[in-house]
Tab-separated table of N, CA and C in Angstrom:
chain	number	residue	atom	x	y	z
A	88	MET	N	-21.506	-4.542	26.071
A	88	MET	CA	-20.145	-4.155	26.380
A	88	MET	C	-19.456	-3.678	25.097
A	89	ASP	N	-18.660	-2.662	25.202
A	89	ASP	CA	-17.880	-2.112	24.099
A	89	ASP	C	-16.937	-3.190	23.548
A	90	ALA	N	-16.866	-3.317	22.209
A	90	ALA	CA	-16.064	-4.362	21.567
A	90	ALA	C	-14.589	-4.267	21.947
A	91	LYS	N	-14.055	-3.064	21.947
A	91	LYS	CA	-12.638	-2.902	22.282
A	91	LYS	C	-12.368	-3.365	23.707
A	92	LEU	N	-13.219	-2.972	24.626
A	92	LEU	CA	-13.070	-3.373	26.026
A	92	LEU	C	-13.154	-4.894	26.165
A	93	LYS	N	-14.126	-5.485	25.482
A	93	LYS	CA	-14.317	-6.938	25.540
A	93	LYS	C	-13.061	-7.674	25.080
A	94	TRP	N	-12.520	-7.281	23.933
A	94	TRP	CA	-11.351	-7.979	23.384
A	94	TRP	C	-10.094	-7.657	24.176
A	95	ASN	N	-9.969	-6.439	24.680
A	95	ASN	CA	-8.819	-6.123	25.530
A	95	ASN	C	-8.809	-7.017	26.767
A	96	ARG	N	-9.957	-7.186	27.362
A	96	ARG	CA	-10.066	-8.041	28.555
A	96	ARG	C	-9.687	-9.486	28.215
A	97	LYS	N	-10.201	-9.973	27.087
A	97	LYS	CA	-9.924	-11.358	26.675
A	97	LYS	C	-8.423	-11.573	26.445
A	98	TYR	N	-7.777	-10.646	25.721
A	98	TYR	CA	-6.355	-10.821	25.428
A	98	TYR	C	-5.483	-10.589	26.655
A	99	LYS	N	-5.888	-9.703	27.508
A	99	LYS	CA	-5.147	-9.481	28.756
A	99	LYS	C	-5.157	-10.764	29.586
A	100	ASP	N	-6.323	-11.417	29.670
A	100	ASP	CA	-6.425	-12.674	30.411
A	100	ASP	C	-5.526	-13.747	29.792
A	101	ARG	N	-5.498	-13.823	28.474
A	101	ARG	CA	-4.641	-14.822	27.804
A	101	ARG	C	-3.169	-14.561	28.082
A	102	LEU	N	-2.782	-13.314	28.079
A	102	LEU	CA	-1.384	-12.982	28.342
A	102	LEU	C	-1.011	-13.235	29.801
A	103	LEU	N	-1.955	-13.029	30.717
A	103	LEU	CA	-1.693	-13.285	32.136
A	103	LEU	C	-1.395	-14.755	32.393
A	104	ILE	N	-2.049	-15.631	31.654
A	104	ILE	CA	-1.800	-17.068	31.840
A	104	ILE	C	-0.698	-17.566	30.898
A	105	LYS	N	-0.018	-16.589	30.270
A	105	LYS	CA	1.118	-16.886	29.392
A	105	LYS	C	0.726	-17.789	28.222
A	106	GLU	N	-0.479	-17.574	27.698
A	106	GLU	CA	-0.938	-18.342	26.540
A	106	GLU	C	-0.288	-17.781	25.279
A	107	SER	N	0.550	-18.562	24.661
A	107	SER	CA	1.233	-18.120	23.442
A	107	SER	C	0.292	-18.237	22.252
A	108	PRO	N	0.328	-17.250	21.369
A	108	PRO	CA	-0.529	-17.323	20.183
A	108	PRO	C	-0.036	-18.409	19.228
A	109	THR	N	-0.972	-19.147	18.698
A	109	THR	CA	-0.632	-20.201	17.732
A	109	THR	C	-1.419	-19.975	16.450
A	110	PRO	N	-0.859	-20.390	15.325
A	110	PRO	CA	-1.595	-20.236	14.067
A	110	PRO	C	-2.751	-21.232	13.993
A	111	ASN	N	-3.697	-20.905	13.158
A	111	ASN	CA	-4.834	-21.774	12.918
A	111	ASN	C	-4.352	-23.112	12.348
A	112	GLU	N	-4.876	-24.214	12.874
A	112	GLU	CA	-4.433	-25.548	12.466
A	112	GLU	C	-4.652	-25.824	10.978
A	113	ARG	N	-5.807	-25.429	10.456
A	113	ARG	CA	-6.066	-25.682	9.035
A	113	ARG	C	-5.178	-24.811	8.150
A	114	LEU	N	-4.896	-23.589	8.572
A	114	LEU	CA	-3.983	-22.737	7.825
A	114	LEU	C	-2.603	-23.398	7.760
A	115	LEU	N	-2.157	-23.958	8.857
A	115	LEU	CA	-0.878	-24.687	8.874
A	115	LEU	C	-0.901	-25.832	7.860
A	116	THR	N	-1.964	-26.596	7.878
A	116	THR	CA	-2.093	-27.748	6.988
A	116	THR	C	-2.080	-27.335	5.527
A	117	LEU	N	-2.695	-26.206	5.214
A	117	LEU	CA	-2.840	-25.767	3.824
A	117	LEU	C	-1.702	-24.869	3.353
A	118	SER	N	-0.755	-24.580	4.212
A	118	SER	CA	0.256	-23.573	3.918
A	118	SER	C	1.240	-23.957	2.822
A	119	ALA	N	1.289	-25.196	2.399
A	119	ALA	CA	2.219	-25.592	1.333
A	119	ALA	C	1.950	-24.817	0.045
A	120	SER	N	0.722	-24.341	-0.149
A	120	SER	CA	0.361	-23.571	-1.343
A	120	SER	C	0.802	-22.113	-1.263
A	121	LEU	N	1.240	-21.680	-0.093
A	121	LEU	CA	1.539	-20.264	0.120
A	121	LEU	C	3.015	-19.984	-0.111
A	122	ASN	N	3.296	-18.949	-0.903
A	122	ASN	CA	4.669	-18.676	-1.329
A	122	ASN	C	5.211	-17.328	-0.901
A	123	GLY	N	4.602	-16.664	0.031
A	123	GLY	CA	5.079	-15.358	0.459
A	123	GLY	C	4.447	-14.242	-0.352
A	124	GLY	N	4.753	-13.024	0.029
A	124	GLY	CA	4.173	-11.847	-0.608
A	124	GLY	C	3.580	-10.947	0.449
A	125	ASN	N	2.524	-10.243	0.093
A	125	ASN	CA	1.830	-9.349	1.023
A	125	ASN	C	0.594	-10.039	1.567
A	126	ALA	N	0.476	-10.068	2.889
A	126	ALA	CA	-0.672	-10.717	3.530
A	126	ALA	C	-1.379	-9.733	4.447
A	127	LEU	N	-2.657	-9.971	4.631
A	127	LEU	CA	-3.477	-9.201	5.559
A	127	LEU	C	-4.136	-10.178	6.514
A	128	ASP	N	-3.943	-9.950	7.809
A	128	ASP	CA	-4.558	-10.762	8.848
A	128	ASP	C	-5.602	-9.878	9.535
A	129	LEU	N	-6.871	-10.105	9.192
A	129	LEU	CA	-7.980	-9.326	9.745
A	129	LEU	C	-8.413	-9.921	11.078
A	130	ALA	N	-8.620	-9.071	12.082
A	130	ALA	CA	-8.957	-9.517	13.434
A	130	ALA	C	-7.859	-10.465	13.921
A	131	CYS	N	-6.630	-9.974	13.882
A	131	CYS	CA	-5.439	-10.797	14.120
A	131	CYS	C	-5.277	-11.275	15.551
A	132	GLY	N	-5.939	-10.630	16.497
A	132	GLY	CA	-5.764	-11.027	17.891
A	132	GLY	C	-4.308	-10.909	18.303
A	133	LEU	N	-3.801	-11.886	19.042
A	133	LEU	CA	-2.422	-11.861	19.520
A	133	LEU	C	-1.420	-12.225	18.428
A	134	GLY	N	-1.894	-12.539	17.236
A	134	GLY	CA	-1.007	-12.654	16.088
A	134	GLY	C	-0.477	-14.029	15.748
A	135	GLY	N	-1.107	-15.087	16.183
A	135	GLY	CA	-0.621	-16.429	15.841
A	135	GLY	C	-0.472	-16.633	14.333
A	136	ASN	N	-1.482	-16.228	13.571
A	136	ASN	CA	-1.407	-16.379	12.111
A	136	ASN	C	-0.368	-15.427	11.522
A	137	SER	N	-0.329	-14.196	12.013
A	137	SER	CA	0.625	-13.201	11.510
A	137	SER	C	2.066	-13.656	11.718
A	138	LEU	N	2.369	-14.144	12.909
A	138	LEU	CA	3.724	-14.614	13.215
A	138	LEU	C	4.108	-15.770	12.300
A	139	PHE	N	3.201	-16.704	12.117
A	139	PHE	CA	3.449	-17.849	11.232
A	139	PHE	C	3.717	-17.380	9.803
A	140	LEU	N	2.864	-16.503	9.302
A	140	LEU	CA	3.005	-16.046	7.915
A	140	LEU	C	4.302	-15.261	7.712
A	141	ALA	N	4.667	-14.423	8.668
A	141	ALA	CA	5.901	-13.647	8.552
A	141	ALA	C	7.122	-14.563	8.530
A	142	ARG	N	7.074	-15.634	9.282
A	142	ARG	CA	8.188	-16.598	9.286
A	142	ARG	C	8.270	-17.376	7.973
A	143	HIS	N	7.203	-17.300	7.188
A	143	HIS	CA	7.157	-18.026	5.910
A	143	HIS	C	7.135	-17.077	4.714
A	144	GLY	N	7.794	-15.956	4.868
A	144	GLY	CA	8.039	-15.088	3.735
A	144	GLY	C	7.014	-14.015	3.433
A	145	TYR	N	6.038	-13.846	4.289
A	145	TYR	CA	5.034	-12.809	4.048
A	145	TYR	C	5.380	-11.519	4.781
A	146	ARG	N	5.043	-10.421	4.153
A	146	ARG	CA	5.010	-9.102	4.787
A	146	ARG	C	3.554	-8.955	5.220
A	147	VAL	N	3.305	-8.890	6.524
A	147	VAL	CA	1.945	-9.012	7.054
A	147	VAL	C	1.448	-7.698	7.645
A	148	GLU	N	0.299	-7.248	7.169
A	148	GLU	CA	-0.437	-6.189	7.849
A	148	GLU	C	-1.435	-6.893	8.762
A	149	ALA	N	-1.392	-6.557	10.032
A	149	ALA	CA	-2.220	-7.221	11.033
A	149	ALA	C	-3.123	-6.188	11.691
A	150	LEU	N	-4.425	-6.388	11.587
A	150	LEU	CA	-5.389	-5.421	12.104
A	150	LEU	C	-6.250	-6.040	13.197
A	151	ASP	N	-6.484	-5.263	14.255
A	151	ASP	CA	-7.367	-5.711	15.332
A	151	ASP	C	-7.865	-4.491	16.092
A	152	ILE	N	-8.981	-4.656	16.773
A	152	ILE	CA	-9.567	-3.573	17.567
A	152	ILE	C	-8.923	-3.452	18.947
A	153	SER	N	-8.208	-4.490	19.381
A	153	SER	CA	-7.633	-4.508	20.726
A	153	SER	C	-6.231	-3.908	20.743
A	154	ASP	N	-6.067	-2.822	21.500
A	154	ASP	CA	-4.729	-2.247	21.605
A	154	ASP	C	-3.799	-3.151	22.404
A	155	ILE	N	-4.337	-3.961	23.303
A	155	ILE	CA	-3.500	-4.924	24.036
A	155	ILE	C	-2.929	-5.953	23.064
A	156	ALA	N	-3.749	-6.465	22.173
A	156	ALA	CA	-3.279	-7.437	21.179
A	156	ALA	C	-2.272	-6.800	20.233
A	157	ILE	N	-2.567	-5.619	19.752
A	157	ILE	CA	-1.670	-4.935	18.810
A	157	ILE	C	-0.335	-4.607	19.476
A	158	ASP	N	-0.354	-4.132	20.723
A	158	ASP	CA	0.895	-3.845	21.443
A	158	ASP	C	1.722	-5.111	21.628
A	159	TYR	N	1.071	-6.214	21.988
A	159	TYR	CA	1.775	-7.489	22.161
A	159	TYR	C	2.411	-7.935	20.842
A	160	LEU	N	1.648	-7.860	19.764
A	160	LEU	CA	2.159	-8.280	18.471
A	160	LEU	C	3.316	-7.380	18.022
A	161	GLN	N	3.227	-6.098	18.309
A	161	GLN	CA	4.322	-5.175	17.976
A	161	GLN	C	5.598	-5.564	18.730
A	162	GLU	N	5.453	-5.904	20.012
A	162	GLU	CA	6.611	-6.347	20.816
A	162	GLU	C	7.237	-7.603	20.217
A	163	GLN	N	6.385	-8.570	19.847
A	163	GLN	CA	6.885	-9.824	19.269
A	163	GLN	C	7.572	-9.571	17.931
A	164	THR	N	6.995	-8.677	17.144
A	164	THR	CA	7.552	-8.335	15.839
A	164	THR	C	8.954	-7.761	15.991
A	165	GLU	N	9.116	-6.842	16.936
A	165	GLU	CA	10.424	-6.227	17.166
A	165	GLU	C	11.414	-7.228	17.740
A	166	LYS	N	10.962	-8.022	18.695
A	166	LYS	CA	11.825	-9.006	19.344
A	166	LYS	C	12.329	-10.046	18.337
A	167	GLN	N	11.443	-10.490	17.445
A	167	GLN	CA	11.789	-11.549	16.496
A	167	GLN	C	12.224	-11.006	15.130
A	168	ARG	N	12.215	-9.683	15.003
A	168	ARG	CA	12.607	-9.018	13.745
A	168	ARG	C	11.838	-9.586	12.549
A	169	LEU	N	10.531	-9.528	12.663
A	169	LEU	CA	9.661	-10.042	11.607
A	169	LEU	C	9.020	-8.901	10.827
A	170	SER	N	8.581	-9.202	9.645
A	170	SER	CA	7.955	-8.218	8.762
A	170	SER	C	6.441	-8.192	8.987
A	171	ILE	N	6.062	-7.704	10.169
A	171	ILE	CA	4.652	-7.584	10.541
A	171	ILE	C	4.401	-6.131	10.899
A	172	TYR	N	3.273	-5.619	10.429
A	172	TYR	CA	2.908	-4.231	10.677
A	172	TYR	C	1.549	-4.196	11.366
A	173	PRO	N	1.558	-4.318	12.706
A	173	PRO	CA	0.304	-4.322	13.458
A	173	PRO	C	-0.321	-2.924	13.475
A	174	ARG	N	-1.649	-2.916	13.356
A	174	ARG	CA	-2.347	-1.624	13.350
A	174	ARG	C	-3.695	-1.776	14.044
A	175	LEU	N	-3.988	-0.827	14.919
A	175	LEU	CA	-5.276	-0.764	15.598
A	175	LEU	C	-6.332	-0.362	14.574
A	176	ALA	N	-7.400	-1.139	14.473
A	176	ALA	CA	-8.452	-0.836	13.499
A	176	ALA	C	-9.775	-1.428	13.950
A	177	ASP	N	-10.823	-0.660	13.751
A	177	ASP	CA	-12.183	-1.135	13.969
A	177	ASP	C	-12.666	-1.658	12.614
A	178	LEU	N	-12.753	-2.965	12.472
A	178	LEU	CA	-13.081	-3.573	11.178
A	178	LEU	C	-14.502	-3.275	10.719
A	179	THR	N	-15.322	-2.736	11.617
A	179	THR	CA	-16.674	-2.361	11.197
A	179	THR	C	-16.688	-0.998	10.520
A	180	ASP	N	-15.583	-0.269	10.602
A	180	ASP	CA	-15.459	1.042	9.967
A	180	ASP	C	-14.543	0.908	8.752
A	181	HIS	N	-15.115	0.542	7.630
A	181	HIS	CA	-14.333	0.253	6.425
A	181	HIS	C	-13.541	1.453	5.936
A	182	GLU	N	-14.041	2.645	6.180
A	182	GLU	CA	-13.332	3.852	5.740
A	182	GLU	C	-11.986	3.992	6.452
A	183	SER	N	-11.918	3.565	7.695
A	183	SER	CA	-10.682	3.713	8.464
A	183	SER	C	-9.638	2.657	8.103
A	184	LEU	N	-10.050	1.630	7.383
A	184	LEU	CA	-9.119	0.543	7.068
A	184	LEU	C	-8.048	0.974	6.067
A	185	LYS	N	-8.382	1.861	5.151
A	185	LYS	CA	-7.430	2.378	4.163
A	185	LYS	C	-6.663	1.251	3.470
A	186	LEU	N	-7.395	0.367	2.839
A	186	LEU	CA	-6.792	-0.742	2.112
A	186	LEU	C	-6.973	-0.511	0.618
A	187	LEU	N	-5.933	-0.750	-0.134
A	187	LEU	CA	-5.962	-0.505	-1.571
A	187	LEU	C	-6.397	-1.743	-2.338
A	188	GLU	N	-7.102	-1.515	-3.450
A	188	GLU	CA	-7.492	-2.629	-4.301
A	188	GLU	C	-6.261	-3.364	-4.802
A	189	ASN	N	-6.399	-4.672	-4.953
A	189	ASN	CA	-5.329	-5.526	-5.481
A	189	ASN	C	-4.008	-5.337	-4.726
A	190	SER	N	-4.064	-5.317	-3.407
A	190	SER	CA	-2.875	-5.074	-2.580
A	190	SER	C	-2.286	-6.326	-1.954
A	191	PHE	N	-3.059	-7.400	-1.861
A	191	PHE	CA	-2.625	-8.541	-1.060
A	191	PHE	C	-2.621	-9.849	-1.846
A	192	ASP	N	-1.612	-10.666	-1.533
A	192	ASP	CA	-1.505	-12.007	-2.102
A	192	ASP	C	-2.269	-13.018	-1.248
A	193	LEU	N	-2.569	-12.633	-0.025
A	193	LEU	CA	-3.268	-13.511	0.910
A	193	LEU	C	-4.038	-12.660	1.907
A	194	VAL	N	-5.286	-13.042	2.166
A	194	VAL	CA	-6.080	-12.445	3.250
A	194	VAL	C	-6.534	-13.593	4.140
A	195	VAL	N	-6.340	-13.415	5.451
A	195	VAL	CA	-6.686	-14.435	6.441
A	195	VAL	C	-7.665	-13.829	7.444
A	196	VAL	N	-8.731	-14.579	7.737
A	196	VAL	CA	-9.697	-14.202	8.770
A	196	VAL	C	-10.038	-15.466	9.550
A	197	THR	N	-9.783	-15.457	10.852
A	197	THR	CA	-10.162	-16.618	11.659
A	197	THR	C	-10.995	-16.175	12.856
A	198	TYR	N	-12.121	-16.809	12.981
A	198	TYR	CA	-13.059	-16.619	14.089
A	198	TYR	C	-13.468	-15.166	14.293
A	199	TYR	N	-13.721	-14.524	13.177
A	199	TYR	CA	-14.320	-13.193	13.153
A	199	TYR	C	-15.246	-13.172	11.948
A	200	LEU	N	-16.463	-12.690	12.128
A	200	LEU	CA	-17.407	-12.652	11.016
A	200	LEU	C	-18.071	-11.289	10.924
A	201	ASP	N	-17.819	-10.642	9.819
A	201	ASP	CA	-18.520	-9.427	9.426
A	201	ASP	C	-18.735	-9.565	7.924
A	202	ARG	N	-19.931	-9.962	7.555
A	202	ARG	CA	-20.232	-10.223	6.145
A	202	ARG	C	-19.995	-9.010	5.246
A	203	SER	N	-20.080	-7.827	5.813
A	203	SER	CA	-19.867	-6.629	4.998
A	203	SER	C	-18.410	-6.510	4.535
A	204	LEU	N	-17.512	-7.299	5.102
A	204	LEU	CA	-16.113	-7.303	4.673
A	204	LEU	C	-15.880	-8.133	3.403
A	205	PHE	N	-16.812	-9.007	3.053
A	205	PHE	CA	-16.598	-9.890	1.900
A	205	PHE	C	-16.293	-9.121	0.611
A	206	PRO	N	-17.068	-8.085	0.244
A	206	PRO	CA	-16.728	-7.336	-0.976
A	206	PRO	C	-15.355	-6.656	-0.874
A	207	LEU	N	-15.010	-6.169	0.306
A	207	LEU	CA	-13.710	-5.541	0.506
A	207	LEU	C	-12.597	-6.568	0.303
A	208	ILE	N	-12.754	-7.742	0.882
A	208	ILE	CA	-11.755	-8.808	0.730
A	208	ILE	C	-11.555	-9.127	-0.746
A	209	LYS	N	-12.635	-9.247	-1.475
A	209	LYS	CA	-12.537	-9.552	-2.910
A	209	LYS	C	-11.790	-8.456	-3.659
A	210	SER	N	-11.984	-7.201	-3.256
A	210	SER	CA	-11.352	-6.093	-3.982
A	210	SER	C	-9.872	-5.922	-3.639
A	211	ILE	N	-9.453	-6.313	-2.447
A	211	ILE	CA	-8.059	-6.089	-2.057
A	211	ILE	C	-7.137	-7.255	-2.400
A	212	LEU	N	-7.713	-8.382	-2.785
A	212	LEU	CA	-6.890	-9.519	-3.202
A	212	LEU	C	-6.356	-9.296	-4.606
A	213	ASN	N	-5.077	-9.590	-4.789
A	213	ASN	CA	-4.493	-9.581	-6.134
A	213	ASN	C	-5.133	-10.682	-6.970
A	214	ASP	N	-5.035	-10.566	-8.285
A	214	ASP	CA	-5.429	-11.684	-9.133
A	214	ASP	C	-4.580	-12.880	-8.717
A	215	ASN	N	-5.203	-14.027	-8.586
A	215	ASN	CA	-4.566	-15.264	-8.112
A	215	ASN	C	-4.191	-15.223	-6.635
A	216	GLY	N	-4.682	-14.211	-5.895
A	216	GLY	CA	-4.434	-14.148	-4.457
A	216	GLY	C	-5.273	-15.180	-3.719
A	217	PHE	N	-4.797	-15.562	-2.544
A	217	PHE	CA	-5.458	-16.579	-1.724
A	217	PHE	C	-6.315	-15.932	-0.634
A	218	PHE	N	-7.406	-16.619	-0.292
A	218	PHE	CA	-8.250	-16.220	0.826
A	218	PHE	C	-8.447	-17.428	1.720
A	219	PHE	N	-8.210	-17.246	3.024
A	219	PHE	CA	-8.441	-18.300	4.010
A	219	PHE	C	-9.347	-17.737	5.084
A	220	MET	N	-10.409	-18.476	5.382
A	220	MET	CA	-11.301	-18.075	6.472
A	220	MET	C	-11.800	-19.314	7.191
A	221	GLU	N	-11.819	-19.185	8.520
A	221	GLU	CA	-12.439	-20.218	9.343
A	221	GLU	C	-13.167	-19.516	10.471
A	222	THR	N	-14.432	-19.889	10.650
A	222	THR	CA	-15.192	-19.330	11.757
A	222	THR	C	-16.363	-20.250	12.098
A	223	PHE	N	-17.159	-19.824	13.042
A	223	PHE	CA	-18.295	-20.615	13.512
A	223	PHE	C	-19.397	-20.653	12.464
A	224	TYR	N	-20.165	-21.736	12.474
A	224	TYR	CA	-21.345	-21.787	11.623
A	224	TYR	C	-22.462	-22.527	12.338
A	225	HIS	N	-23.677	-22.314	11.832
A	225	HIS	CA	-24.865	-22.957	12.408
A	225	HIS	C	-24.791	-24.457	12.167
A	226	SER	N	-24.541	-25.180	13.212
A	226	SER	CA	-24.480	-26.632	13.126
A	226	SER	C	-25.486	-27.212	14.102
A	227	PRO	N	-26.349	-28.066	13.609
A	227	PRO	CA	-27.339	-28.652	14.515
A	227	PRO	C	-26.705	-29.528	15.596
A	228	GLN	N	-25.487	-30.006	15.353
A	228	GLN	CA	-24.833	-30.904	16.309
A	228	GLN	C	-24.019	-30.164	17.360
A	229	ASN	N	-23.693	-28.900	17.112
A	229	ASN	CA	-22.830	-28.179	18.027
A	229	ASN	C	-23.573	-26.964	18.569
A	230	LYS	N	-23.594	-26.849	19.837
A	230	LYS	CA	-24.286	-25.737	20.492
A	230	LYS	C	-23.264	-24.719	20.995
A	231	GLN	N	-22.647	-23.982	20.073
A	231	GLN	CA	-21.672	-22.955	20.418
A	231	GLN	C	-22.349	-21.869	21.253
A	232	THR	N	-21.578	-21.253	22.124
A	232	THR	CA	-22.100	-20.156	22.933
A	232	THR	C	-22.021	-18.828	22.185
A	233	VAL	N	-21.606	-18.875	20.928
A	233	VAL	CA	-21.498	-17.684	20.090
A	233	VAL	C	-22.887	-17.309	19.572
A	234	SER	N	-23.172	-16.027	19.541
A	234	SER	CA	-24.446	-15.541	19.020
A	234	SER	C	-24.642	-15.999	17.577
A	235	ASP	N	-25.869	-16.324	17.219
A	235	ASP	CA	-26.170	-16.776	15.860
A	235	ASP	C	-25.788	-15.755	14.789
A	236	SER	N	-25.777	-14.475	15.138
A	236	SER	CA	-25.413	-13.455	14.152
A	236	SER	C	-23.931	-13.544	13.763
A	237	TYR	N	-23.129	-14.266	14.558
A	237	TYR	CA	-21.707	-14.454	14.258
A	237	TYR	C	-21.405	-15.871	13.765
A	238	LYS	N	-22.432	-16.536	13.266
A	238	LYS	CA	-22.256	-17.878	12.714
A	238	LYS	C	-22.661	-17.876	11.243
A	239	LEU	N	-21.863	-18.555	10.445
A	239	LEU	CA	-22.188	-18.703	9.029
A	239	LEU	C	-23.327	-19.695	8.848
A	240	ARG	N	-24.059	-19.511	7.770
A	240	ARG	CA	-25.072	-20.482	7.381
A	240	ARG	C	-24.387	-21.625	6.625
A	241	PRO	N	-24.994	-22.796	6.573
A	241	PRO	CA	-24.378	-23.890	5.812
A	241	PRO	C	-24.035	-23.455	4.381
A	242	ASN	N	-22.830	-23.790	3.964
A	242	ASN	CA	-22.304	-23.492	2.626
A	242	ASN	C	-22.207	-22.002	2.306
A	243	GLU	N	-22.320	-21.138	3.287
A	243	GLU	CA	-22.311	-19.704	3.023
A	243	GLU	C	-21.021	-19.239	2.349
A	244	LEU	N	-19.881	-19.709	2.827
A	244	LEU	CA	-18.620	-19.281	2.208
A	244	LEU	C	-18.485	-19.805	0.782
A	245	LEU	N	-18.995	-21.009	0.531
A	245	LEU	CA	-18.985	-21.538	-0.847
A	245	LEU	C	-19.820	-20.660	-1.755
A	246	THR	N	-20.951	-20.242	-1.274
A	246	THR	CA	-21.828	-19.378	-2.063
A	246	THR	C	-21.182	-18.018	-2.284
A	247	GLU	N	-20.660	-17.433	-1.234
A	247	GLU	CA	-20.078	-16.090	-1.314
A	247	GLU	C	-18.831	-16.037	-2.189
A	248	PHE	N	-18.003	-17.070	-2.109
A	248	PHE	CA	-16.746	-17.079	-2.860
A	248	PHE	C	-16.765	-18.126	-3.977
A	249	GLY	N	-17.948	-18.423	-4.472
A	249	GLY	CA	-18.122	-19.423	-5.531
A	249	GLY	C	-17.441	-19.062	-6.837
A	250	ASP	N	-17.158	-17.775	-7.054
A	250	ASP	CA	-16.471	-17.375	-8.277
A	250	ASP	C	-14.950	-17.509	-8.141
A	251	PHE	N	-14.457	-17.895	-6.969
A	251	PHE	CA	-13.040	-18.172	-6.751
A	251	PHE	C	-12.784	-19.653	-7.026
A	252	HIS	N	-11.523	-20.013	-7.162
A	252	HIS	CA	-11.135	-21.423	-7.298
A	252	HIS	C	-11.037	-22.005	-5.887
A	253	ILE	N	-11.944	-22.893	-5.541
A	253	ILE	CA	-11.989	-23.453	-4.184
A	253	ILE	C	-10.934	-24.555	-4.073
A	254	LEU	N	-9.992	-24.363	-3.187
A	254	LEU	CA	-8.935	-25.348	-2.959
A	254	LEU	C	-9.275	-26.270	-1.787
A	255	TYR	N	-10.047	-25.751	-0.837
A	255	TYR	CA	-10.423	-26.531	0.335
A	255	TYR	C	-11.687	-25.926	0.924
A	256	PHE	N	-12.610	-26.781	1.299
A	256	PHE	CA	-13.811	-26.336	1.999
A	256	PHE	C	-14.231	-27.438	2.947
A	257	GLU	N	-14.611	-27.037	4.166
A	257	GLU	CA	-15.089	-28.012	5.136
A	257	GLU	C	-16.110	-27.366	6.057
A	258	GLU	N	-17.158	-28.127	6.342
A	258	GLU	CA	-18.071	-27.792	7.432
A	258	GLU	C	-17.948	-28.913	8.442
A	259	ASN	N	-17.421	-28.594	9.587
A	259	ASN	CA	-17.265	-29.584	10.629
A	259	ASN	C	-18.420	-29.407	11.604
A	260	GLU	N	-19.389	-30.287	11.496
A	260	GLU	CA	-20.603	-30.145	12.310
A	260	GLU	C	-20.340	-30.348	13.792
A	261	GLU	N	-19.447	-31.264	14.131
A	261	GLU	CA	-19.167	-31.499	15.545
A	261	GLU	C	-18.524	-30.285	16.197
A	262	GLU	N	-17.586	-29.657	15.493
A	262	GLU	CA	-16.906	-28.480	16.037
A	262	GLU	C	-17.666	-27.191	15.757
A	263	GLY	N	-18.625	-27.246	14.834
A	263	GLY	CA	-19.395	-26.054	14.502
A	263	GLY	C	-18.563	-24.984	13.822
A	264	ARG	N	-17.702	-25.410	12.890
A	264	ARG	CA	-16.867	-24.446	12.172
A	264	ARG	C	-16.942	-24.692	10.669
A	265	GLN	N	-16.728	-23.622	9.926
A	265	GLN	CA	-16.697	-23.682	8.478
A	265	GLN	C	-15.365	-23.086	8.032
A	266	THR	N	-14.709	-23.744	7.083
A	266	THR	CA	-13.392	-23.317	6.621
A	266	THR	C	-13.377	-23.268	5.105
A	267	ILE	N	-12.756	-22.226	4.566
A	267	ILE	CA	-12.559	-22.137	3.120
A	267	ILE	C	-11.135	-21.652	2.842
A	268	PHE	N	-10.552	-22.218	1.814
A	268	PHE	CA	-9.259	-21.766	1.305
A	268	PHE	C	-9.438	-21.724	-0.200
A	269	CYS	N	-9.284	-20.553	-0.783
A	269	CYS	CA	-9.571	-20.402	-2.203
A	269	CYS	C	-8.626	-19.394	-2.833
A	270	ARG	N	-8.658	-19.389	-4.170
A	270	ARG	CA	-7.793	-18.492	-4.937
A	270	ARG	C	-8.663	-17.668	-5.871
A	271	LYS	N	-8.374	-16.393	-5.919
A	271	LYS	CA	-9.155	-15.465	-6.751
A	271	LYS	C	-8.925	-15.762	-8.232
């Protein structure tokens, strides 16, 4: 199935049941370190993280492949008068992203994995910029229905971002998720 169609269907279903977008729980917990600036929310979905960050002083660029999600987030942005700039983007096409080096104080990615984005993330973060990511990982205790190609290997984020200052790292085997919060 086409990725855009798949995500449009998923977000349309969430909106039909009036499911409000919420920020990632660990991002909420770790947010005391965040002081505003320019943020990028990759694979933003309905914008739970974007809305939270904008309310806490960030100017947020929010990218997703789903036009349903982007349209919803645009409506919320206008209604709440927030500094969010939703944009339709296929994150697998790096050329179309048009992101400048050293542009962001914070990059957030939750439950989306494209390893080819890691070098891009490193290049677009400002010096001392923050990176937060949480997604699925291979856990022997958790049998996620997510394809193995979309799961991190144990300690993968630690290895990939080992040259950053790690502020928080967790592998939750029961939930099958890996989380990192670090500073460039």
